[in-house]
PDB file of C-alpha atoms in Angstrom:
ATOM      1  CA  MET R   1      -2.361   0.736   0.096  1.00 25.00           C
ATOM      2  CA  ARG R   2      -5.182  -1.364  -1.180  1.00 25.00           C
ATOM      3  CA  LEU R   3      -4.330  -4.221  -3.508  1.00 31.00           C
ATOM      4  CA  GLN R   4      -6.691  -4.840  -6.353  1.00 28.00           C
ATOM      5  CA  LEU R   5      -8.160  -8.123  -7.536  1.00 32.00           C
ATOM      6  CA  ILE R   6      -7.832  -9.405 -11.099  1.00 34.00           C
ATOM      7  CA  ASP R   7     -10.782 -11.724 -11.651  1.00 33.00           C
ATOM      8  CA  LYS R   8     -11.641 -15.364 -11.267  1.00 30.00           C
ATOM      9  CA  LYS R   9     -10.431 -17.901 -13.777  1.00 31.00           C
ATOM     10  CA  SER R  10     -11.372 -21.543 -14.195  1.00 31.00           C
ATOM     11  CA  THR R  11      -8.388 -23.864 -14.136  1.00 32.00           C
ATOM     12  CA  SER R  12      -7.910 -27.411 -15.393  1.00 33.00           C
ATOM     13  CA  VAL R  13      -8.598 -28.739 -11.904  1.00 39.00           C
ATOM     14  CA  GLY R  14     -12.033 -27.167 -12.010  1.00 36.00           C
ATOM     15  CA  LYS R  15     -11.593 -24.545  -9.297  1.00 41.00           C
ATOM     16  CA  ALA R  16     -12.074 -20.807  -9.680  1.00 43.00           C
ATOM     17  CA  LEU R  17      -8.903 -19.144  -8.430  1.00 54.00           C
ATOM     18  CA  ILE R  18      -8.069 -15.489  -7.987  1.00 57.00           C
ATOM     19  CA  PHE R  19      -5.788 -14.150 -10.697  1.00 57.00           C
ATOM     20  CA  MET R  20      -4.202 -10.840  -9.796  1.00 58.00           C
ATOM     21  CA  ALA R  21      -1.523  -8.351 -10.659  1.00 46.00           C
ATOM     22  CA  LEU R  22      -0.431  -5.507  -8.461  1.00 43.00           C
ATOM     23  CA  THR R  23       2.365  -3.107  -7.961  1.00 35.00           C
ATOM     24  CA  THR R  24       5.047  -2.275  -5.481  1.00 30.00           C
ATOM     25  CA  PHE R  25       4.419   1.413  -6.095  1.00 31.00           C
ATOM     26  CA  PHE R  26       2.474   3.777  -3.921  1.00 27.00           C
ATOM     27  CA  LEU R  27      -0.805   3.823  -5.812  1.00 30.00           C
ATOM     28  CA  THR R  28      -2.695   1.356  -7.953  1.00 34.00           C
ATOM     29  CA  THR R  29      -5.602   1.384 -10.309  1.00 30.00           C
ATOM     30  CA  THR R  30      -7.558  -1.294 -12.074  1.00 28.00           C
ATOM     31  CA  VAL R  31      -7.927  -1.482 -15.837  1.00 26.00           C
ATOM     32  CA  ALA R  32     -11.079  -3.341 -16.763  1.00 24.00           C
ATOM     33  CA  CYS R  33     -11.499  -5.381 -19.892  1.00 26.00           C
ATOM     34  CA  SER R  34     -14.616  -5.480 -21.969  1.00 27.00           C
ATOM     35  CA  GLN R  35     -15.267  -9.056 -23.067  1.00 30.00           C
ATOM     36  CA  ASN R  36     -12.919 -11.400 -21.253  1.00 35.00           C
ATOM     37  CA  LYS R  37     -13.353  -9.564 -17.923  1.00 34.00           C
ATOM     38  CA  ASP R  38      -9.676  -9.605 -17.088  1.00 37.00           C
ATOM     39  CA  VAL R  39      -8.658  -6.805 -14.799  1.00 35.00           C
ATOM     40  CA  LEU R  40      -5.060  -5.747 -14.727  1.00 37.00           C
ATOM     41  CA  ILE R  41      -3.257  -3.321 -12.513  1.00 36.00           C
ATOM     42  CA  THR R  42      -1.500  -0.370 -13.951  1.00 39.00           C
ATOM     43  CA  GLU R  43       0.702   1.722 -11.764  1.00 47.00           C
ATOM     44  CA  ILE R  44       1.386   5.274 -10.936  1.00 45.00           C
ATOM     45  CA  GLY R  45       4.095   6.543  -8.693  1.00 51.00           C
ATOM     46  CA  VAL R  46       4.761   9.437  -6.401  1.00 52.00           C
ATOM     47  CA  ASN R  47       8.390  10.144  -5.583  1.00 57.00           C
ATOM     48  CA  PRO R  48       9.100  10.512  -1.860  1.00 54.00           C
ATOM     49  CA  PRO R  49       9.280  14.282  -1.283  1.00 60.00           C
ATOM     50  CA  ARG R  50      11.442  16.328   0.996  1.00 68.00           C
ATOM     51  CA  ARG R  51       9.906  17.264   4.331  1.00 74.00           C
ATOM     52  CA  PRO R  52       7.736  20.344   3.680  1.00 73.00           C
ATOM     53  CA  PRO R  53       8.694  23.722   5.102  1.00 76.00           C
ATOM     54  CA  SER R  54       7.041  24.630   8.394  1.00 77.00           C
ATOM     55  CA  GLN R  55       5.619  27.861   6.948  1.00 82.00           C
ATOM     56  CA  PRO R  56       4.865  27.307   3.234  1.00 83.00           C
ATOM     57  CA  SER R  57       4.500  30.478   1.217  1.00 85.00           C
ATOM     58  CA  LYS R  58       5.669  29.778  -2.346  1.00 94.00           C
ATOM     59  CA  ALA R  59       4.085  27.530  -4.950  1.00 95.00           C
ATOM     60  CA  GLY R  60       6.959  25.066  -4.616  1.00 93.00           C
ATOM     61  CA  ASP R  61       6.445  24.879  -0.852  1.00 94.00           C
ATOM     62  CA  PHE R  62       2.782  23.953  -1.210  1.00 95.00           C
ATOM     63  CA  TYR R  63       3.690  21.442  -3.915  1.00 95.00           C
ATOM     64  CA  ILE R  64       6.130  19.647  -1.595  1.00 93.00           C
ATOM     65  CA  GLN R  65       3.589  19.751   1.222  1.00 94.00           C
ATOM     66  CA  GLY R  66       0.982  18.266  -1.109  1.00 94.00           C
ATOM     67  CA  GLN R  67       3.270  15.357  -1.970  1.00 93.00           C
ATOM     68  CA  TYR R  68       4.000  14.812   1.694  1.00 92.00           C
ATOM     69  CA  LYS R  69       0.297  14.672   2.580  1.00 93.00           C
ATOM     70  CA  HIS R  70      -0.549  12.467  -0.386  1.00 93.00           C
ATOM     71  CA  LEU R  71       1.921   9.777   0.623  1.00 90.00           C
ATOM     72  CA  ARG R  72       0.507   9.842   4.134  1.00 90.00           C
ATOM     73  CA  GLY R  73      -3.032   9.268   2.974  1.00 90.00           C
ATOM     74  CA  ASP R  74      -4.370  12.798   3.417  1.00 95.00           C
ATOM     75  CA  ALA R  75      -5.959  13.104  -0.027  1.00 96.00           C
ATOM     76  CA  GLN R  76      -8.055  16.197   0.678  1.00 97.00           C
ATOM     77  CA  GLY R  77      -5.146  17.986   2.314  1.00 97.00           C
ATOM     78  CA  ALA R  78      -2.952  17.149  -0.678  1.00 97.00           C
ATOM     79  CA  ILE R  79      -5.559  18.464  -3.118  1.00 98.00           C
ATOM     80  CA  ALA R  80      -5.831  21.692  -1.134  1.00 98.00           C
ATOM     81  CA  ASP R  81      -2.062  22.197  -1.176  1.00 97.00           C
ATOM     82  CA  TYR R  82      -1.702  21.461  -4.885  1.00 98.00           C
ATOM     83  CA  THR R  83      -4.549  23.890  -5.553  1.00 98.00           C
ATOM     84  CA  LYS R  84      -2.723  26.596  -3.580  1.00 97.00           C
ATOM     85  CA  ALA R  85       0.418  25.888  -5.608  1.00 97.00           C
ATOM     86  CA  ILE R  86      -1.565  26.219  -8.857  1.00 98.00           C
ATOM     87  CA  ASN R  87      -3.231  29.427  -7.697  1.00 98.00           C
ATOM     88  CA  LEU R  88       0.187  30.913  -7.007  1.00 97.00           C
ATOM     89  CA  ASN R  89       1.638  29.597 -10.285  1.00 98.00           C
ATOM     90  CA  PRO R  90      -0.995  28.746 -12.937  1.00 97.00           C
ATOM     91  CA  ASN R  91       1.737  27.261 -15.177  1.00 97.00           C
ATOM     92  CA  PHE R  92       2.879  24.745 -12.555  1.00 98.00           C
ATOM     93  CA  GLY R  93       2.428  21.617 -14.678  1.00 97.00           C
ATOM     94  CA  ALA R  94       3.839  19.251 -12.050  1.00 97.00           C
ATOM     95  CA  ALA R  95       1.242  20.453  -9.549  1.00 98.00           C
ATOM     96  CA  TYR R  96      -1.576  19.713 -12.002  1.00 98.00           C
ATOM     97  CA  ASN R  97      -0.109  16.275 -12.660  1.00 97.00           C
ATOM     98  CA  SER R  98       0.272  15.516  -8.953  1.00 97.00           C
ATOM     99  CA  ARG R  99      -3.226  16.754  -8.127  1.00 98.00           C
ATOM    100  CA  GLY R 100      -4.455  14.498 -10.923  1.00 98.00           C
ATOM    101  CA  LEU R 101      -2.797  11.551  -9.181  1.00 96.00           C
ATOM    102  CA  VAL R 102      -4.697  12.326  -5.988  1.00 97.00           C
ATOM    103  CA  TYR R 103      -8.013  12.652  -7.812  1.00 97.00           C
ATOM    104  CA  PHE R 104      -7.233   9.378  -9.554  1.00 95.00           C
ATOM    105  CA  ASP R 105      -6.424   7.687  -6.247  1.00 93.00           C
ATOM    106  CA  THR R 106      -9.766   8.821  -4.821  1.00 95.00           C
ATOM    107  CA  GLY R 107     -11.631   7.477  -7.855  1.00 94.00           C
ATOM    108  CA  ASP R 108     -12.432  10.792  -9.571  1.00 97.00           C
ATOM    109  CA  ARG R 109     -11.101   9.964 -13.038  1.00 96.00           C
ATOM    110  CA  GLU R 110     -12.776  12.935 -14.731  1.00 97.00           C
ATOM    111  CA  LYS R 111     -11.011  15.471 -12.526  1.00 98.00           C
ATOM    112  CA  ALA R 112      -7.778  13.496 -12.866  1.00 98.00           C
ATOM    113  CA  ILE R 113      -7.988  13.652 -16.663  1.00 98.00           C
ATOM    114  CA  ALA R 114      -8.800  17.369 -16.532  1.00 98.00           C
ATOM    115  CA  ASP R 115      -5.621  17.956 -14.512  1.00 98.00           C
ATOM    116  CA  TYR R 116      -3.508  15.795 -16.809  1.00 98.00           C
ATOM    117  CA  ASN R 117      -4.914  17.778 -19.753  1.00 98.00           C
ATOM    118  CA  GLN R 118      -3.745  20.969 -18.058  1.00 98.00           C
ATOM    119  CA  ALA R 119      -0.281  19.510 -17.444  1.00 98.00           C
ATOM    120  CA  ILE R 120      -0.016  18.463 -21.097  1.00 98.00           C
ATOM    121  CA  GLY R 121      -1.275  21.867 -22.238  1.00 98.00           C
ATOM    122  CA  ILE R 122       1.519  23.504 -20.257  1.00 98.00           C
ATOM    123  CA  ASN R 123       4.146  21.018 -21.470  1.00 98.00           C
ATOM    124  CA  ALA R 124       3.318  18.970 -24.558  1.00 98.00           C
ATOM    125  CA  ASN R 125       6.361  16.761 -23.848  1.00 98.00           C
ATOM    126  CA  ASP R 126       5.270  15.706 -20.353  1.00 98.00           C
ATOM    127  CA  ALA R 127       5.620  11.934 -20.724  1.00 98.00           C
ATOM    128  CA  GLU R 128       4.480  11.304 -17.153  1.00 97.00           C
ATOM    129  CA  ALA R 129       1.236  13.219 -17.683  1.00 98.00           C
ATOM    130  CA  TYR R 130       0.497  11.192 -20.834  1.00 98.00           C
ATOM    131  CA  ASN R 131       1.206   7.964 -18.955  1.00 97.00           C
ATOM    132  CA  ASN R 132      -1.023   8.978 -16.063  1.00 96.00           C
ATOM    133  CA  ARG R 133      -3.816  10.106 -18.374  1.00 97.00           C
ATOM    134  CA  GLY R 134      -3.520   6.729 -20.057  1.00 97.00           C
ATOM    135  CA  ASN R 135      -4.080   5.073 -16.684  1.00 95.00           C
ATOM    136  CA  ALA R 136      -7.183   7.171 -16.063  1.00 96.00           C
ATOM    137  CA  ARG R 137      -8.581   6.462 -19.520  1.00 96.00           C
ATOM    138  CA  ALA R 138      -7.921   2.761 -19.093  1.00 94.00           C
ATOM    139  CA  ALA R 139      -9.748   2.842 -15.750  1.00 93.00           C
ATOM    140  CA  GLN R 140     -12.734   4.344 -17.586  1.00 94.00           C
ATOM    141  CA  GLY R 141     -12.666   1.503 -20.108  1.00 94.00           C
ATOM    142  CA  ASP R 142     -11.213   3.666 -22.892  1.00 96.00           C
ATOM    143  CA  ARG R 143      -8.515   1.177 -23.874  1.00 96.00           C
ATOM    144  CA  ASN R 144      -7.771   2.757 -27.249  1.00 96.00           C
ATOM    145  CA  GLY R 145      -7.415   6.211 -25.722  1.00 97.00           C
ATOM    146  CA  ALA R 146      -5.153   4.762 -23.041  1.00 97.00           C
ATOM    147  CA  ILE R 147      -2.909   3.099 -25.633  1.00 98.00           C
ATOM    148  CA  GLN R 148      -2.665   6.372 -27.564  1.00 98.00           C
ATOM    149  CA  ASP R 149      -1.481   8.110 -24.405  1.00 98.00           C
ATOM    150  CA  TYR R 150       1.044   5.396 -23.609  1.00 98.00           C
ATOM    151  CA  ASN R 151       2.287   5.667 -27.191  1.00 98.00           C
ATOM    152  CA  GLU R 152       2.861   9.386 -26.680  1.00 98.00           C
ATOM    153  CA  ALA R 153       4.653   8.791 -23.387  1.00 98.00           C
ATOM    154  CA  ILE R 154       6.945   6.273 -25.081  1.00 98.00           C
ATOM    155  CA  ARG R 155       7.524   8.543 -28.077  1.00 98.00           C
ATOM    156  CA  ILE R 156       8.640  11.324 -25.740  1.00 98.00           C
ATOM    157  CA  ASN R 157      10.681   8.994 -23.532  1.00 98.00           C
ATOM    158  CA  PRO R 158      11.593   5.713 -25.280  1.00 98.00           C
ATOM    159  CA  ARG R 159      13.106   4.427 -22.013  1.00 98.00           C
ATOM    160  CA  TYR R 160       9.893   4.829 -20.011  1.00 97.00           C
ATOM    161  CA  ALA R 161       9.604   1.282 -18.665  1.00 97.00           C
ATOM    162  CA  GLN R 162       6.394   1.974 -16.752  1.00 95.00           C
ATOM    163  CA  ALA R 163       4.622   3.190 -19.898  1.00 97.00           C
ATOM    164  CA  TYR R 164       5.583  -0.019 -21.737  1.00 97.00           C
ATOM    165  CA  ASN R 165       4.231  -2.052 -18.819  1.00 96.00           C
ATOM    166  CA  ASN R 166       0.992  -0.076 -18.747  1.00 96.00           C
ATOM    167  CA  ARG R 167       0.540  -0.339 -22.501  1.00 97.00           C
ATOM    168  CA  GLY R 168       1.083  -4.067 -22.124  1.00 96.00           C
ATOM    169  CA  ASN R 169      -1.704  -4.169 -19.547  1.00 95.00           C
ATOM    170  CA  ALA R 170      -4.038  -2.297 -21.876  1.00 95.00           C
ATOM    171  CA  ARG R 171      -3.224  -4.632 -24.749  1.00 96.00           C
ATOM    172  CA  ALA R 172      -3.669  -7.715 -22.587  1.00 94.00           C
ATOM    173  CA  SER R 173      -7.025  -6.430 -21.374  1.00 91.00           C
ATOM    174  CA  GLY R 174      -8.150  -6.320 -25.006  1.00 93.00           C
ATOM    175  CA  GLY R 175      -6.998  -9.876 -25.643  1.00 93.00           C
ATOM    176  CA  ASP R 176      -3.781  -8.919 -27.457  1.00 96.00           C
ATOM    177  CA  ARG R 177      -1.516 -10.987 -25.254  1.00 96.00           C
ATOM    178  CA  LYS R 178       1.220 -11.290 -27.885  1.00 96.00           C
ATOM    179  CA  GLY R 179       1.438  -7.519 -28.132  1.00 98.00           C
ATOM    180  CA  ALA R 180       1.328  -7.292 -24.348  1.00 97.00           C
ATOM    181  CA  ILE R 181       4.238  -9.706 -24.006  1.00 98.00           C
ATOM    182  CA  LEU R 182       6.301  -7.592 -26.412  1.00 98.00           C
ATOM    183  CA  ASP R 183       5.651  -4.557 -24.218  1.00 98.00           C
ATOM    184  CA  TYR R 184       6.516  -6.412 -21.027  1.00 98.00           C
ATOM    185  CA  ASN R 185       9.699  -7.650 -22.723  1.00 98.00           C
ATOM    186  CA  GLN R 186      10.657  -4.050 -23.432  1.00 98.00           C
ATOM    187  CA  ALA R 187       9.831  -2.917 -19.886  1.00 98.00           C
ATOM    188  CA  ILE R 188      12.009  -5.717 -18.489  1.00 98.00           C
ATOM    189  CA  ALA R 189      14.843  -4.944 -20.919  1.00 98.00           C
ATOM    190  CA  LEU R 190      14.809  -1.346 -19.651  1.00 98.00           C
ATOM    191  CA  ASN R 191      14.515  -2.400 -16.015  1.00 97.00           C
ATOM    192  CA  PRO R 192      15.626  -6.000 -15.370  1.00 97.00           C
ATOM    193  CA  ARG R 193      14.436  -5.736 -11.757  1.00 96.00           C
ATOM    194  CA  TYR R 194      10.896  -4.736 -12.683  1.00 96.00           C
ATOM    195  CA  ALA R 195       9.031  -7.358 -10.641  1.00 95.00           C
ATOM    196  CA  VAL R 196       5.617  -6.022 -11.663  1.00 94.00           C
ATOM    197  CA  ALA R 197       6.405  -6.431 -15.368  1.00 96.00           C
ATOM    198  CA  TYR R 198       7.552 -10.024 -14.804  1.00 96.00           C
ATOM    199  CA  ASN R 199       4.319 -10.715 -12.934  1.00 95.00           C
ATOM    200  CA  ASN R 200       2.206  -9.122 -15.670  1.00 95.00           C
ATOM    201  CA  ARG R 201       4.061 -10.996 -18.399  1.00 96.00           C
ATOM    202  CA  GLY R 202       3.353 -14.148 -16.424  1.00 96.00           C
ATOM    203  CA  ASN R 203      -0.337 -13.225 -16.508  1.00 94.00           C
ATOM    204  CA  ALA R 204      -0.179 -12.872 -20.293  1.00 95.00           C
ATOM    205  CA  HIS R 205       1.492 -16.289 -20.625  1.00 96.00           C
ATOM    206  CA  TYR R 206      -1.141 -17.715 -18.290  1.00 95.00           C
ATOM    207  CA  GLY R 207      -3.879 -16.260 -20.493  1.00 93.00           C
ATOM    208  CA  GLN R 208      -2.330 -18.065 -23.467  1.00 95.00           C
ATOM    209  CA  GLY R 209      -2.325 -21.356 -21.561  1.00 95.00           C
ATOM    210  CA  ASP R 210       1.481 -21.276 -21.387  1.00 97.00           C
ATOM    211  CA  TYR R 211       1.687 -22.156 -17.703  1.00 97.00           C
ATOM    212  CA  GLN R 212       5.367 -23.077 -17.667  1.00 97.00           C
ATOM    213  CA  ASN R 213       6.517 -19.693 -18.977  1.00 98.00           C
ATOM    214  CA  ALA R 214       4.032 -18.062 -16.620  1.00 97.00           C
ATOM    215  CA  ILE R 215       5.646 -19.901 -13.702  1.00 97.00           C
ATOM    216  CA  SER R 216       9.106 -18.813 -14.867  1.00 98.00           C
ATOM    217  CA  ASP R 217       8.007 -15.187 -14.838  1.00 97.00           C
ATOM    218  CA  TYR R 218       6.383 -15.461 -11.433  1.00 96.00           C
ATOM    219  CA  ASN R 219       9.608 -17.055 -10.192  1.00 98.00           C
ATOM    220  CA  GLN R 220      11.511 -13.982 -11.374  1.00 98.00           C
ATOM    221  CA  ALA R 221       9.011 -11.609  -9.790  1.00 96.00           C
ATOM    222  CA  ILE R 222       9.345 -13.449  -6.483  1.00 97.00           C
ATOM    223  CA  ARG R 223      13.135 -13.560  -6.712  1.00 98.00           C
ATOM    224  CA  ILE R 224      13.192  -9.771  -7.098  1.00 97.00           C
ATOM    225  CA  ASN R 225      10.481  -9.175  -4.481  1.00 94.00           C
ATOM    226  CA  PRO R 226      10.156 -12.119  -2.060  1.00 96.00           C
ATOM    227  CA  ASN R 227       7.077 -10.519  -0.471  1.00 93.00           C
ATOM    228  CA  PHE R 228       5.119 -10.237  -3.739  1.00 93.00           C
ATOM    229  CA  ALA R 229       1.822 -11.777  -2.615  1.00 92.00           C
ATOM    230  CA  ALA R 230       0.095 -11.609  -6.017  1.00 92.00           C
ATOM    231  CA  ALA R 231       2.989 -13.389  -7.733  1.00 94.00           C
ATOM    232  CA  TYR R 232       2.712 -16.276  -5.251  1.00 94.00           C
ATOM    233  CA  ASN R 233      -1.025 -16.381  -5.855  1.00 93.00           C
ATOM    234  CA  ASN R 234      -0.612 -16.325  -9.630  1.00 94.00           C
ATOM    235  CA  ARG R 235       2.089 -18.986  -9.559  1.00 95.00           C
ATOM    236  CA  GLY R 236      -0.219 -21.076  -7.432  1.00 95.00           C
ATOM    237  CA  ASN R 237      -2.939 -20.690 -10.059  1.00 93.00           C
ATOM    238  CA  SER R 238      -0.506 -21.862 -12.732  1.00 95.00           C
ATOM    239  CA  TYR R 239       0.467 -24.929 -10.705  1.00 95.00           C
ATOM    240  CA  ALA R 240      -3.242 -25.648 -10.203  1.00 94.00           C
ATOM    241  CA  ALA R 241      -3.807 -25.342 -13.948  1.00 94.00           C
ATOM    242  CA  GLN R 242      -1.084 -27.967 -14.426  1.00 95.00           C
ATOM    243  CA  GLY R 243      -2.820 -30.230 -11.915  1.00 94.00           C
ATOM    244  CA  ASN R 244      -0.128 -29.839  -9.241  1.00 95.00           C
ATOM    245  CA  LYS R 245      -2.313 -29.292  -6.179  1.00 94.00           C
ATOM    246  CA  GLN R 246       0.512 -29.584  -3.670  1.00 95.00           C
ATOM    247  CA  LYS R 247       2.570 -26.738  -5.127  1.00 96.00           C
ATOM    248  CA  ALA R 248      -0.559 -24.712  -5.826  1.00 95.00           C
ATOM    249  CA  ILE R 249      -1.726 -24.883  -2.213  1.00 95.00           C
ATOM    250  CA  ALA R 250       1.772 -24.089  -0.910  1.00 96.00           C
ATOM    251  CA  ASP R 251       1.924 -20.916  -3.014  1.00 96.00           C
ATOM    252  CA  LEU R 252      -1.618 -19.873  -2.173  1.00 95.00           C
ATOM    253  CA  GLN R 253      -0.821 -20.301   1.509  1.00 96.00           C
ATOM    254  CA  ARG R 254       2.185 -17.997   1.092  1.00 96.00           C
ATOM    255  CA  ALA R 255       0.006 -15.452  -0.706  1.00 94.00           C
ATOM    256  CA  ALA R 256      -2.611 -15.626   2.039  1.00 95.00           C
ATOM    257  CA  SER R 257       0.050 -15.145   4.694  1.00 96.00           C
ATOM    258  CA  PHE R 258       1.391 -12.023   3.000  1.00 93.00           C
ATOM    259  CA  PHE R 259      -2.103 -10.587   2.528  1.00 91.00           C
ATOM    260  CA  GLN R 260      -2.783 -11.187   6.205  1.00 94.00           C
ATOM    261  CA  GLN R 261       0.467  -9.421   7.151  1.00 94.00           C
ATOM    262  CA  GLN R 262      -0.630  -6.508   4.968  1.00 88.00           C
ATOM    263  CA  ASN R 263      -3.980  -6.394   6.813  1.00 89.00           C
ATOM    264  CA  ASN R 264      -5.785  -7.090   3.547  1.00 87.00           C
ATOM    265  CA  GLN R 265      -8.543  -9.236   5.001  1.00 91.00           C
ATOM    266  CA  ALA R 266     -10.618  -9.340   1.812  1.00 88.00           C
ATOM    267  CA  LEU R 267      -7.918 -10.922  -0.355  1.00 88.00           C
ATOM    268  CA  TYR R 268      -6.708 -13.090   2.503  1.00 92.00           C
ATOM    269  CA  GLN R 269     -10.174 -14.578   2.836  1.00 92.00           C
ATOM    270  CA  LYS R 270     -10.610 -15.073  -0.916  1.00 89.00           C
ATOM    271  CA  VAL R 271      -7.309 -16.924  -1.188  1.00 91.00           C
ATOM    272  CA  MET R 272      -8.169 -19.049   1.867  1.00 93.00           C
ATOM    273  CA  ASP R 273     -11.491 -19.964   0.274  1.00 90.00           C
ATOM    274  CA  ASN R 274      -9.651 -21.054  -2.871  1.00 89.00           C
ATOM    275  CA  ILE R 275      -7.228 -23.153  -0.838  1.00 92.00           C
ATOM    276  CA  LYS R 276     -10.216 -24.864   0.746  1.00 90.00           C
ATOM    277  CA  GLU R 277     -11.745 -25.542  -2.670  1.00 89.00           C
ATOM    278  CA  LEU R 278      -8.495 -26.986  -4.012  1.00 89.00           C
ATOM    279  CA  GLY R 279      -8.193 -29.267  -1.031  1.00 83.00           C
ATOM    280  CA  GLN R 280     -11.597 -30.836  -1.604  1.00 73.00           C
TER     281      GLN R 280
END
């Protein structure tokens, strides 16, 4: 899966370093800010499905086959299967929601929102559909609409850690880092092994200039997920902001190594360029 870039920030050592947040889930999307140009990653997830039947005939069969194709990168095949499931059962809310995820993954936010609307129309208490529609609205720059959807998801399911994390991202993107930190706190309280939420809370601390607490959060994210490339990168940025070039370069080198292992040449090269700048 592609990993998305946050934006460039100027640090106290005068170098522009990549600041990023990303997920360990299957799919990612960026949430763009308006004025401060931060970009944060929200997350959506697809549960690993059972192997589809060899001869699908029922709506549920096509739904499972759609999930299977989606996770294997066959977006158009997944859309076709979810559409067959919906044609066989027009009240199949989960199929609308899942097709929305595929549209979202391919960048068609309008069709994604239309499918989430259908899922919510079928089941007004579909917390996942509200959360996913919030992601799509956030990706369109509709931060207020996104927060309203995350609020609904949380109202329906107060233990929805992902919705708290996503609402935190939306708040942070609008400059409300205190509110974002409260949401990340809640996400972490619900799921103490939520590496993404630790990383995102670290980003909020970083945005406040609180580099030490940012480093503590990145430490936690890395402890939970030792291969979390963005957390190494972000911790490196925090060390750079403190003027500690040695630790900053060490972390950026780790981040670059992980991006290279993931065959993400674009981010690998950007981090390597930043290492070069820091070393000057």
